[in-house]
GROMACS .gro file of C-alpha atoms in nm:
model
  434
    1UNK     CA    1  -0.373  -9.685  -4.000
    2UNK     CA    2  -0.440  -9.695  -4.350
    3UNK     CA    3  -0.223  -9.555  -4.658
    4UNK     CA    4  -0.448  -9.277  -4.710
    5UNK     CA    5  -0.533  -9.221  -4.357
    6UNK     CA    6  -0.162  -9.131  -4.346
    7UNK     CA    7  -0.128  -8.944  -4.634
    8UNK     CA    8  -0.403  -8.716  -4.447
    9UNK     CA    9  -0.255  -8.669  -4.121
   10UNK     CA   10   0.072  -8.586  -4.342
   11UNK     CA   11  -0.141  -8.312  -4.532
   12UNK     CA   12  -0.279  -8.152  -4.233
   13UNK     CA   13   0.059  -8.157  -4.089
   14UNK     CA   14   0.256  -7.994  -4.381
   15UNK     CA   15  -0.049  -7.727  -4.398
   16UNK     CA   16  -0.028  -7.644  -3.980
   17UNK     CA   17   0.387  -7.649  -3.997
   18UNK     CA   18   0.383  -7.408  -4.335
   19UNK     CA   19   0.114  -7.189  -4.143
   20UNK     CA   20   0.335  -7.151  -3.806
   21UNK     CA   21   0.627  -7.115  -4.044
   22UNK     CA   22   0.527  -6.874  -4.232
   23UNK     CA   23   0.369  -6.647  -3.976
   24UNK     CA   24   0.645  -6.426  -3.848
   25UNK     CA   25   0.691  -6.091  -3.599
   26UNK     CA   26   0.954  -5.832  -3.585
   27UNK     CA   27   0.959  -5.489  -3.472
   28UNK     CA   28   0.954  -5.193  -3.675
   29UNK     CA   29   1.214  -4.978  -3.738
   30UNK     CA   30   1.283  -4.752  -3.419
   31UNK     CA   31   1.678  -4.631  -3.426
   32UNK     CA   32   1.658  -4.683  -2.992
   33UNK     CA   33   1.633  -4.997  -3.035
   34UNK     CA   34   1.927  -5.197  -3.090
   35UNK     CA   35   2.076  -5.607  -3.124
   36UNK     CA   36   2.288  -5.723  -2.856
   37UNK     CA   37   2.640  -5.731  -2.953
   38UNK     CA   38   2.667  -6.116  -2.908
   39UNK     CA   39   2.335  -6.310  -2.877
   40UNK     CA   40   2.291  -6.613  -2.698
   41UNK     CA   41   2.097  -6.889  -2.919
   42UNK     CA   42   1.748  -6.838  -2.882
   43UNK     CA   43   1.787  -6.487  -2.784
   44UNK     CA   44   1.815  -6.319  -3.140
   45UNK     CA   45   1.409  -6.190  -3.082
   46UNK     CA   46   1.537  -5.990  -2.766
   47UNK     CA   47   1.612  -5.625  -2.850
   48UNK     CA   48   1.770  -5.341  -2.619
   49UNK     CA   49   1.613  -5.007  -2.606
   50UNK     CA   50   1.804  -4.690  -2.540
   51UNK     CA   51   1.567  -4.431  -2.362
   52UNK     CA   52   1.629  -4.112  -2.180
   53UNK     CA   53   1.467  -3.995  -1.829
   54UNK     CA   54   1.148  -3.821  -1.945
   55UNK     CA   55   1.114  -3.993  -2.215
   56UNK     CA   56   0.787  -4.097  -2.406
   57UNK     CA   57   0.802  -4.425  -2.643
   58UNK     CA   58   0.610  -4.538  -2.885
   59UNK     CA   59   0.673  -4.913  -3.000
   60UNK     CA   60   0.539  -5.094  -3.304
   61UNK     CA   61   0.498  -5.431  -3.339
   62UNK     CA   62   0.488  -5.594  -3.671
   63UNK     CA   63   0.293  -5.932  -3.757
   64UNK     CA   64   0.401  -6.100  -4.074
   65UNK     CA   65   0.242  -6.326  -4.304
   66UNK     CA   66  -0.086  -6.412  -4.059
   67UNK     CA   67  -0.353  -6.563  -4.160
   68UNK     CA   68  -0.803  -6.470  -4.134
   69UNK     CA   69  -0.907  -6.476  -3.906
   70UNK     CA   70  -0.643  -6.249  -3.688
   71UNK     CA   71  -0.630  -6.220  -3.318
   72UNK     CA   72  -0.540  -5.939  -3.108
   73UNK     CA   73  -0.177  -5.887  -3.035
   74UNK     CA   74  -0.132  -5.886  -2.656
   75UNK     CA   75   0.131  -5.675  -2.450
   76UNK     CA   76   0.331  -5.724  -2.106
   77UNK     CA   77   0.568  -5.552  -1.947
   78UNK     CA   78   0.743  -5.762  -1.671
   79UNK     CA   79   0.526  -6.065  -1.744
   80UNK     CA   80   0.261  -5.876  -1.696
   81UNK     CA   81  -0.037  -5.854  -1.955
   82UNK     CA   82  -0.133  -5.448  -2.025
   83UNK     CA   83  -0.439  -5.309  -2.200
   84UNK     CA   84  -0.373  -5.183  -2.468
   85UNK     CA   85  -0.541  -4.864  -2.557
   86UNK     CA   86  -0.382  -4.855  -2.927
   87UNK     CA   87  -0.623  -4.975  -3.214
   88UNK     CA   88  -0.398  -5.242  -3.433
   89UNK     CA   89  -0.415  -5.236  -3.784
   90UNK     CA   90  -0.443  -5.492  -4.032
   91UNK     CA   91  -0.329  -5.499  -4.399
   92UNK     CA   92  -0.412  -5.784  -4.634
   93UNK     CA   93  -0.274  -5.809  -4.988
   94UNK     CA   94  -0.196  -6.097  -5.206
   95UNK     CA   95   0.122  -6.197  -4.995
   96UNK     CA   96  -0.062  -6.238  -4.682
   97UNK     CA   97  -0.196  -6.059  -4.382
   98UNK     CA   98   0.006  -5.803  -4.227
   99UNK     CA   99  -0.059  -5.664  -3.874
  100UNK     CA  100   0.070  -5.374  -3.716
  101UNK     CA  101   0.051  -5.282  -3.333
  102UNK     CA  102   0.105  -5.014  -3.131
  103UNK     CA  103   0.218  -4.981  -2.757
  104UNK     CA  104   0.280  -4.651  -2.598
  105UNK     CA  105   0.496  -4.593  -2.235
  106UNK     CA  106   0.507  -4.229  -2.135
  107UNK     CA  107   0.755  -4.034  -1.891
  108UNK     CA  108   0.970  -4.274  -1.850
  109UNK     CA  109   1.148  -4.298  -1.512
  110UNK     CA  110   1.465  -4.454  -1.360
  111UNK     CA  111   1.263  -4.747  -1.216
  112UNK     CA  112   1.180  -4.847  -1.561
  113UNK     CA  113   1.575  -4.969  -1.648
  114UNK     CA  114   1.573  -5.334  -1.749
  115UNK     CA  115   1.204  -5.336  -1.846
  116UNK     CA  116   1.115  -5.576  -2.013
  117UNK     CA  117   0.816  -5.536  -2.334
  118UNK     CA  118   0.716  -5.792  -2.487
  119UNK     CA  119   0.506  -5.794  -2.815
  120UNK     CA  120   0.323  -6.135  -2.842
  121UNK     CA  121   0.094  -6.279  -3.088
  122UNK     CA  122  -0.078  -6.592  -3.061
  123UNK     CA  123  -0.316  -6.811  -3.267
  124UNK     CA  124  -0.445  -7.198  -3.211
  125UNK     CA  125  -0.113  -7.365  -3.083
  126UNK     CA  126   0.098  -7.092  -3.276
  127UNK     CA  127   0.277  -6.848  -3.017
  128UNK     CA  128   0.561  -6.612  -3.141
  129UNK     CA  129   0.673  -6.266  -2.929
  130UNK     CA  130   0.965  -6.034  -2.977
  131UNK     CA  131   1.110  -5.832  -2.652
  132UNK     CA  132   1.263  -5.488  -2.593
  133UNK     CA  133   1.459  -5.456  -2.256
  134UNK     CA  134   1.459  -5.088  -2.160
  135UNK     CA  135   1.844  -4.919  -2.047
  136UNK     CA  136   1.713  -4.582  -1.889
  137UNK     CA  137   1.966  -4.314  -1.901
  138UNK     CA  138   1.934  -4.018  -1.625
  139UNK     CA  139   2.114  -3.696  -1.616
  140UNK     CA  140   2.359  -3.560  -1.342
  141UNK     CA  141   2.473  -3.177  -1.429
  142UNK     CA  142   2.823  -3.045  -1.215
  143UNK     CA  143   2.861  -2.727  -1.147
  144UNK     CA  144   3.047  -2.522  -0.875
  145UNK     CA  145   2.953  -2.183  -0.694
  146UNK     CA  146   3.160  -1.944  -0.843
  147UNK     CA  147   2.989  -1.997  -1.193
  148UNK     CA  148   2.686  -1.924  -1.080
  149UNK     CA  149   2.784  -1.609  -0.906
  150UNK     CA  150   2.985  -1.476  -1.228
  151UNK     CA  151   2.689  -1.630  -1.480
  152UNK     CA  152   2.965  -1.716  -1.657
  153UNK     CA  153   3.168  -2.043  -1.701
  154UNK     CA  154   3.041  -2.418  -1.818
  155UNK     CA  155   2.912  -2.701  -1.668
  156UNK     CA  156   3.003  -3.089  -1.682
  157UNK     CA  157   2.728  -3.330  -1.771
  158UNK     CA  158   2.733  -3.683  -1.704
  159UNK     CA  159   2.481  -3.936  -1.845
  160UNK     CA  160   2.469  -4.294  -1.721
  161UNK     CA  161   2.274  -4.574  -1.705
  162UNK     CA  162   1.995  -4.551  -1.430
  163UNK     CA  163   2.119  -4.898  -1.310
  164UNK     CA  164   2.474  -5.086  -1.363
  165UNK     CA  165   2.443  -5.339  -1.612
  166UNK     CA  166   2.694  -5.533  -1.849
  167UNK     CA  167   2.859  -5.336  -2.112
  168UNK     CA  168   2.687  -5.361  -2.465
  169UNK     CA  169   2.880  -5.136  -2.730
  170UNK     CA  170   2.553  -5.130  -2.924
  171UNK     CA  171   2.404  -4.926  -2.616
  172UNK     CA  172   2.712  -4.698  -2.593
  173UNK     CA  173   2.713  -4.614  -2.948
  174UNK     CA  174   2.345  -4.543  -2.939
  175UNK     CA  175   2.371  -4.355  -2.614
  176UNK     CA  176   2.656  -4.114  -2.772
  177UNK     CA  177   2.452  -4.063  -3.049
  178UNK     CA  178   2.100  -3.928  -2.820
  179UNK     CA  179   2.336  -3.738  -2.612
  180UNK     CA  180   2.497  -3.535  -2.933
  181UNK     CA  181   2.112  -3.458  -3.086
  182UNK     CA  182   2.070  -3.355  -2.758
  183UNK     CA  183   2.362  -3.095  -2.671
  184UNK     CA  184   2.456  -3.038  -3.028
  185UNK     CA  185   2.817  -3.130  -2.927
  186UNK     CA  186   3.022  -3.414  -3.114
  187UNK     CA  187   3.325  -3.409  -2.811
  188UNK     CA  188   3.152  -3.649  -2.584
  189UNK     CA  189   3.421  -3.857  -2.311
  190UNK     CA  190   3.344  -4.232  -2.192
  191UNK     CA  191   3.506  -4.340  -1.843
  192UNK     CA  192   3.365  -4.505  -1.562
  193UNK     CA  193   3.130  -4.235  -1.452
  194UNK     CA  194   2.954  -4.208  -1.812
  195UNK     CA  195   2.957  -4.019  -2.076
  196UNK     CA  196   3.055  -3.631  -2.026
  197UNK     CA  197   2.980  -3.340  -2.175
  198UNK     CA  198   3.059  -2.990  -2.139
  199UNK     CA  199   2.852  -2.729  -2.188
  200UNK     CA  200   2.854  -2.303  -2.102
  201UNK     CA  201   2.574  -2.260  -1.823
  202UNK     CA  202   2.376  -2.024  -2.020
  203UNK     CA  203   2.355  -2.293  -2.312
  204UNK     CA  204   2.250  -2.583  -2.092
  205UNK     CA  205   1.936  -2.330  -1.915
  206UNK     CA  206   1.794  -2.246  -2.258
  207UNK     CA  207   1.813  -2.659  -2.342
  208UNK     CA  208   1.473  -2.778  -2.279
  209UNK     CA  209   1.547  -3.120  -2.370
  210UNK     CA  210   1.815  -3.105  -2.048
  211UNK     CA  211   1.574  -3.017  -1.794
  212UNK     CA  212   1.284  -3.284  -1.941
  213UNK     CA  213   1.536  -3.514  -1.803
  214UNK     CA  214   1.478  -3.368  -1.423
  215UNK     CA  215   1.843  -3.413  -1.395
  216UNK     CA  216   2.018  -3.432  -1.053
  217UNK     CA  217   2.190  -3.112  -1.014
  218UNK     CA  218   2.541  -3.109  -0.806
  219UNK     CA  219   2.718  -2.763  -0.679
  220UNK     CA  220   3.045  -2.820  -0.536
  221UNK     CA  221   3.003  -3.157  -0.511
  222UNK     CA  222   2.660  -3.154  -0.270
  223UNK     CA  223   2.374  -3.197  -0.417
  224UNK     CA  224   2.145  -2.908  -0.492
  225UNK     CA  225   1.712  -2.897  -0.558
  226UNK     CA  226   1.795  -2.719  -0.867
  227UNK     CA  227   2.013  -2.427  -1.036
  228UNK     CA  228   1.796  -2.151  -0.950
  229UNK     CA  229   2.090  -1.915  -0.819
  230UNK     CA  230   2.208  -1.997  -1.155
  231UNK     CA  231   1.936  -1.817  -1.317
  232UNK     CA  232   2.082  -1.483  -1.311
  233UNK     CA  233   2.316  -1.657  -1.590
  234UNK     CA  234   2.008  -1.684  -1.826
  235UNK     CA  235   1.821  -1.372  -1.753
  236UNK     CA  236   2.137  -1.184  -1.822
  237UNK     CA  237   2.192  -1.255  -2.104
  238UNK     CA  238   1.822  -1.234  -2.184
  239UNK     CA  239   1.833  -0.880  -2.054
  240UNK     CA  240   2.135  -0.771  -2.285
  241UNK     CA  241   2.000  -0.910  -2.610
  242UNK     CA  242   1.647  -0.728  -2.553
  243UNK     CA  243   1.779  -0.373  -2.453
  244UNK     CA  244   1.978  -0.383  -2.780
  245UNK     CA  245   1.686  -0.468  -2.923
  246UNK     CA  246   1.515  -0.198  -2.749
  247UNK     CA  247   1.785   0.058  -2.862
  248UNK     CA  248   1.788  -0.059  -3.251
  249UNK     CA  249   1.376  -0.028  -3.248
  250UNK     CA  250   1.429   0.360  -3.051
  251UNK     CA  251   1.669   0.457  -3.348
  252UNK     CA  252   1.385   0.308  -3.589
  253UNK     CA  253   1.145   0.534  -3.431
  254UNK     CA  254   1.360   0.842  -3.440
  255UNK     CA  255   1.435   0.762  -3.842
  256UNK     CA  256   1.020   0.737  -3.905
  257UNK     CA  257   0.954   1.006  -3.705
  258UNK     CA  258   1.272   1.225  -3.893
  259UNK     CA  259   1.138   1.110  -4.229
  260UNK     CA  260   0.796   1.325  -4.147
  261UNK     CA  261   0.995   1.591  -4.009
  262UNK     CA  262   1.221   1.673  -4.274
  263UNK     CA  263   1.189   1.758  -4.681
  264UNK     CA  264   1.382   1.691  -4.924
  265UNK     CA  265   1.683   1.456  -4.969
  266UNK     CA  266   1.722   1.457  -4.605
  267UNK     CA  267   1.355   1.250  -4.545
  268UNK     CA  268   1.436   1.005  -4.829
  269UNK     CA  269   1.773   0.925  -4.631
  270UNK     CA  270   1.607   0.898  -4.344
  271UNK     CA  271   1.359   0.621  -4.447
  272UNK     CA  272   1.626   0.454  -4.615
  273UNK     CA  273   1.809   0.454  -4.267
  274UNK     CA  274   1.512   0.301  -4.093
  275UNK     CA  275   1.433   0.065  -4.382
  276UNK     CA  276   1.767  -0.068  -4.284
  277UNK     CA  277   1.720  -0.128  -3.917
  278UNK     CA  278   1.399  -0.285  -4.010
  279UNK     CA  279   1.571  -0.585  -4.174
  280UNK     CA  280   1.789  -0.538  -3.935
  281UNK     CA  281   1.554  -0.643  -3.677
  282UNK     CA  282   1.374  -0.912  -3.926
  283UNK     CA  283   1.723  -1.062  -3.904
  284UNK     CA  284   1.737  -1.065  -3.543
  285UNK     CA  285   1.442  -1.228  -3.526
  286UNK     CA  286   1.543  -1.539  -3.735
  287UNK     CA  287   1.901  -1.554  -3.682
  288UNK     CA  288   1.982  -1.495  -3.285
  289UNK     CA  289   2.117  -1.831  -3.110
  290UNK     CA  290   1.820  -1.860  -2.892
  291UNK     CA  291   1.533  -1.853  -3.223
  292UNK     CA  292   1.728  -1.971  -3.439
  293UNK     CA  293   1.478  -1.976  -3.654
  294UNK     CA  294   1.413  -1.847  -4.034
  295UNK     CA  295   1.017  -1.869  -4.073
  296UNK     CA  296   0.986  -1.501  -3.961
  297UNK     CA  297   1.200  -1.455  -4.290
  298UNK     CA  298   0.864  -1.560  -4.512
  299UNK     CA  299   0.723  -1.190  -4.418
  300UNK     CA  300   0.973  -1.018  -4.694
  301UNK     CA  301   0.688  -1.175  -4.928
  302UNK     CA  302   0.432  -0.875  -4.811
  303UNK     CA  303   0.739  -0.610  -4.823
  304UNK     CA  304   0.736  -0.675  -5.189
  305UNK     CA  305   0.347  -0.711  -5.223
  306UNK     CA  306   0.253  -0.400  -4.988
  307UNK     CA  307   0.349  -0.101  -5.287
  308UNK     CA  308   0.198  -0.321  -5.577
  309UNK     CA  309  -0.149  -0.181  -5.558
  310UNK     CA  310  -0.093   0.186  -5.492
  311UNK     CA  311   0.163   0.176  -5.772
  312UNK     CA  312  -0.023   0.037  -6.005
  313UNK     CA  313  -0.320   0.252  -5.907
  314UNK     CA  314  -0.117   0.547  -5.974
  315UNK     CA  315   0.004   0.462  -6.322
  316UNK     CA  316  -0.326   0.318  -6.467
  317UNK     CA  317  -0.629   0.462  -6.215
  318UNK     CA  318  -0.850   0.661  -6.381
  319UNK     CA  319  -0.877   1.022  -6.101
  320UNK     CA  320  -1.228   1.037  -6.226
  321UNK     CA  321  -1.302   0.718  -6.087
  322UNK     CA  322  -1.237   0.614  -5.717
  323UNK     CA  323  -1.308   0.293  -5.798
  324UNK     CA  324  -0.944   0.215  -5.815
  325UNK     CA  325  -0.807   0.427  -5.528
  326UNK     CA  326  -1.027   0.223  -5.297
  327UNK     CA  327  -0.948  -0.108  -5.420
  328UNK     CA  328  -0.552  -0.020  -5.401
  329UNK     CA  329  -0.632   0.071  -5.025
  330UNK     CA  330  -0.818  -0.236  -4.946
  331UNK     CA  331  -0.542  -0.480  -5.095
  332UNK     CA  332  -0.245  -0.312  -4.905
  333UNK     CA  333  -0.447  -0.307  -4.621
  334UNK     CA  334  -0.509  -0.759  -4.654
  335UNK     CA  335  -0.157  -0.756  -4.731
  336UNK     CA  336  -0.021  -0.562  -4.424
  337UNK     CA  337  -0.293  -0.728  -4.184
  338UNK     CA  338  -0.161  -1.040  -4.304
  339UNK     CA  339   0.230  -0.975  -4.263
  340UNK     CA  340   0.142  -0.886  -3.870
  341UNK     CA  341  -0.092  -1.210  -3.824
  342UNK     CA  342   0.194  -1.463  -3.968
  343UNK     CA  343   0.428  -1.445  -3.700
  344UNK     CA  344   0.140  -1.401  -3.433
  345UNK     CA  345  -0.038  -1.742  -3.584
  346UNK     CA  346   0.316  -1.885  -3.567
  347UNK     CA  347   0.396  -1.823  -3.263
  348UNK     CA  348   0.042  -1.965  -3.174
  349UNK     CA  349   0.093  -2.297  -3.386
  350UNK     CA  350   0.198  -2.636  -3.163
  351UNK     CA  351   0.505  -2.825  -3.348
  352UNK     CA  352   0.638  -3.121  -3.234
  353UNK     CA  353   1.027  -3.060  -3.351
  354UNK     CA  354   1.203  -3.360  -3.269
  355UNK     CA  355   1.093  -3.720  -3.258
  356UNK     CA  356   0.779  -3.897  -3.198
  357UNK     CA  357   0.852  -3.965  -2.883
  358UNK     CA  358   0.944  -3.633  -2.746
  359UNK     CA  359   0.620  -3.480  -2.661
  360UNK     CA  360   0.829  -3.313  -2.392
  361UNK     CA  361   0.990  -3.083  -2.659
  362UNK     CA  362   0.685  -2.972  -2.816
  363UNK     CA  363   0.676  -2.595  -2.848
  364UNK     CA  364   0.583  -2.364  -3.096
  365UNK     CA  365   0.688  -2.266  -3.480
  366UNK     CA  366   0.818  -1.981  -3.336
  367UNK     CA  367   0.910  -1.825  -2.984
  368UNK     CA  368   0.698  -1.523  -2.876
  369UNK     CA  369   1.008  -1.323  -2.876
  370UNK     CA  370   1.095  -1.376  -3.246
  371UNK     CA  371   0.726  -1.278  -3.228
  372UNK     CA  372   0.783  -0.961  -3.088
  373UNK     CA  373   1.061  -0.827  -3.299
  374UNK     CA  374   0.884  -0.932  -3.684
  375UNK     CA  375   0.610  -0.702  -3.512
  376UNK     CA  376   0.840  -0.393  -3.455
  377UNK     CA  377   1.023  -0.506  -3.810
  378UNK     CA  378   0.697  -0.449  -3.980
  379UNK     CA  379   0.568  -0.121  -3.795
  380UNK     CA  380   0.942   0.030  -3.874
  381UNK     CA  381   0.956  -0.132  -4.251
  382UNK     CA  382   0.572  -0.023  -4.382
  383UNK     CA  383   0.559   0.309  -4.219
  384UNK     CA  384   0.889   0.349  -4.435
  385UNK     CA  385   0.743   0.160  -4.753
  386UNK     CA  386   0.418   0.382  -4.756
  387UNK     CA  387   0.568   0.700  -4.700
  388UNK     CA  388   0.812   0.626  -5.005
  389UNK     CA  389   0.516   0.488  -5.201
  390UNK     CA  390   0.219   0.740  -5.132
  391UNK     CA  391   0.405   1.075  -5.013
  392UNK     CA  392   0.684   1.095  -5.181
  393UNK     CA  393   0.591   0.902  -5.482
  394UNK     CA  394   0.856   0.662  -5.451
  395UNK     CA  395   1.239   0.592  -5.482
  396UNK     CA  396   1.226   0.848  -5.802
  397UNK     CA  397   1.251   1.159  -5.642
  398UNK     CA  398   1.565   1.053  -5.480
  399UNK     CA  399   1.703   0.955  -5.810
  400UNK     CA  400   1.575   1.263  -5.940
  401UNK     CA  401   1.762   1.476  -5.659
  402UNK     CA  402   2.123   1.301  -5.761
  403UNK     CA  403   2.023   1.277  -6.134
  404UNK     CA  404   2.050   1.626  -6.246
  405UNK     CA  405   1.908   1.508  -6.586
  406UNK     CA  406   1.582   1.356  -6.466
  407UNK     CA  407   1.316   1.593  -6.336
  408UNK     CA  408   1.123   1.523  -6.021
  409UNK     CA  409   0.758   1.593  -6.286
  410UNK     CA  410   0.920   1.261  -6.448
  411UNK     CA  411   0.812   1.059  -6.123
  412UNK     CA  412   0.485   0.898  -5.983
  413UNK     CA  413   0.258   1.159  -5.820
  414UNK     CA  414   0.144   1.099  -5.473
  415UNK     CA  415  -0.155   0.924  -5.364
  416UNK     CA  416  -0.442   1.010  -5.435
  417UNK     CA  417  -0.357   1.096  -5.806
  418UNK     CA  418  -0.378   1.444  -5.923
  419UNK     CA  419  -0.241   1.426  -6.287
  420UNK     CA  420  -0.336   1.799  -6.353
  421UNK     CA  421  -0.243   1.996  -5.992
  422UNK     CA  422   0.052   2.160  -6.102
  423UNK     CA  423   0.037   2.332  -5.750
  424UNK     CA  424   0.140   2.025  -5.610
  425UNK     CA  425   0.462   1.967  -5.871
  426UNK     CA  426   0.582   2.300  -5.797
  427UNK     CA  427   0.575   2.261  -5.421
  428UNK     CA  428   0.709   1.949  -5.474
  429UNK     CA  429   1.015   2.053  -5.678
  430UNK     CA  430   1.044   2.396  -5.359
  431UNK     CA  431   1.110   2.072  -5.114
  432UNK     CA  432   1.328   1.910  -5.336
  433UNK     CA  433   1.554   2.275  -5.406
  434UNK     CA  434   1.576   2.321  -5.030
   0.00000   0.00000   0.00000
């Protein structure tokens, strides 16, 4: 072989080596999957992956520095090739090609523990993969008899791996960490059994993320189908919170119906009173432990729109001209249409609110009850608004009544305007004497 016949075969060699070096894979960032705590040589590509019973994953795979024209990035699972029904995507800028695939496992089951995925990409002679083994936690929940018949009382429960498998701090730390976004509780015990958590019964039946698990359920040590005699727990308590709420939305309807009912001083503190319980209820509906929830809260925007147009109708409307009567009616009227349909489309609205891969857990913005009570909030709250606003005038001729030096003819006039019906002043300063 020549000089220059070697300096060729060293050419195309330095170009294939810089190609395979360059080229690289990793996967993205995904906080369940974590390094082993002490890597055999060799093994540094090989990833674990901290899942839950129930589970759904998504995994990306990321190609670096490829080269035109790509291939397709295959998938296996136990050795075994999959189709892959995720389109990959490819990025090229001036520092290379980048591709990106996706793999997707869904309801992931004790079987699956020690899984093995593998991403692999391959080109010419070039072959590089990266691996996730799967660690499957499932769900045991303790309880005894006596709980269940008071409703009352907590229950013990006990993740551990699906299978027995060395100990990898990586997988407890990440475990501990899924369990407390899970229960919401920080006080989580390790022993040979798993990790333990104790929750009250009623906390761990409203926990939807609990039951995706299909956890094993044990009463009194013997295993039970599920914790349906336990129910009573949950629709207890269900049944106290909504007959106070039925009581507080009664005394709303007494105060409306007393503010039509009486004259005077009397019917202005009486839709103060069930102004008051209608916050009252709007509060309910965002801040009770099982919603939660403060989106029903965005409604106090239309409380403050709703007397706008009247008002404004009243001071600058021109009583020759309806023109502006009509116009006030048809604005309050979008603007109290629209404070009922926000918490109905809300509580219409799909939301995923946790992770990507917790389809399990999607629900809605809001829960049909929080639904229910922004609805009763609003009937109490505008009947109380309007009748302030358009019979009475508004929250002058209450001032006026405790102001000795302001005179009820100082105030708005009712709606529809009548600048010149002194009939109507007099009879209004008779109610206010009475």
């Amino acid at each position: 072989m020549t000089t220059s016949q070697r300096q060729k075969v060293f050419l195309v060699m330095w170009i294939t080596m810089h190609s395979v070096l360059g080229t690289q894979m990793e996967w993205a960032n995904n906080p369940d999957l974590v390094d082993q705590s002490n890597p055999n040589q060799g093994r540094e590509h090989i990833k674990f992956m901290v899942v839950m019973v129930g589970d759904t994953i998504k995994l990306e795979c990321n190609v670096l520095l490829a080269t035109q024209p790509v291939n397709e990035v295959q998938w296996r699972v136990n050795h075994e090739y999959i189709t892959n029904n995720e389109t990959q995507e490819v990025e090229t800028n001036q520092d290379g090609v980048f591709i990106v695939s996706y793999f997707v496992i869904r309801n992931i089951t004790e079987e699956m523990h020690n899984t093995r995925v593998t991403c692999e990409y391959a080109k010419d002679r070039y072959s590089e993969s990266v691996v996730a083994i799967l660690h499957v936690v499932k769900l045991k929940i303790e309880t005894t008899a006596q709980v269940c018949e008071t409703c009352a009382g907590d229950v013990n429960l006990v993740f551990k791996e699906a299978k027995s498998s060395p100990s990898e701090s990586n997988i407890d730390i990440r475990t501990i960490l899924k369990i407390a976004e899970m229960t919401n509780v920080l006080d989580i015990a390790l022993d040979h059994l798993g990790f333990s958590v104790t929750l009250p019964l009623t906390t761990c039946m409203d926990n939807q993320a609990i039951w995706a698990m299909n956890p094993t359920v044990f009463m009194n040590g013997t295993e039970s189908d599920t914790l349906a005699q336990c129910e009573c727990a949950s629709a207890g308590h269900n049944l106290g919170m909504w007959l106070s709420i039925a009581v507080i939305i009664l005394i709303a309807v007494v105060a409306v119906v007393l503010q039509f009912k009486m004259t005077g001083i009397k019917s202005s503190l009486a839709s103060v009173i069930s102004g008051l319980i209608g916050f009252v209820l709007l509060i309910l509906a965002c801040a009770l432990p099982r919603f939660n929830n403060w989106y029903p809260g965005t409604v106090v925007v239309f409380y403050l729109l709703s007397p706008i147009p009247i008002t404004v109708a009243k001071r600058h409307g021109d009583s020759s001209n309806n023109t502006c009567k009509y116009l006030a009616w048809f604005l309050t009227a979008v603007i109290i249409v629209s404070a009922f349909a926000l918490p109905i489309a809300l509580a219409s609205v799909p939301v995923d609110h946790t992770a990507i891969d917790q389809e399990t857990l999607t629900t809605t913005v809001i829960e049909s009850g929080a639904c229910l009570i922004v609805i009763a909030a609003n009937a109490v709250l505008f009947v109380t608004i309007l009748k302030l606003v358009i019979v009475e005038g508004s929250f002058c001729i209450l001032f006026s009544k405790i102001n000795t030096q302001k005179s009820a003819k100082d105030c708005p006039e009712s709606f529809p305007m009548k600048p010149n019906d002194s009939e109507n002043e007099e009879d209004l300063q008779k109610n206010l004497n009475r």
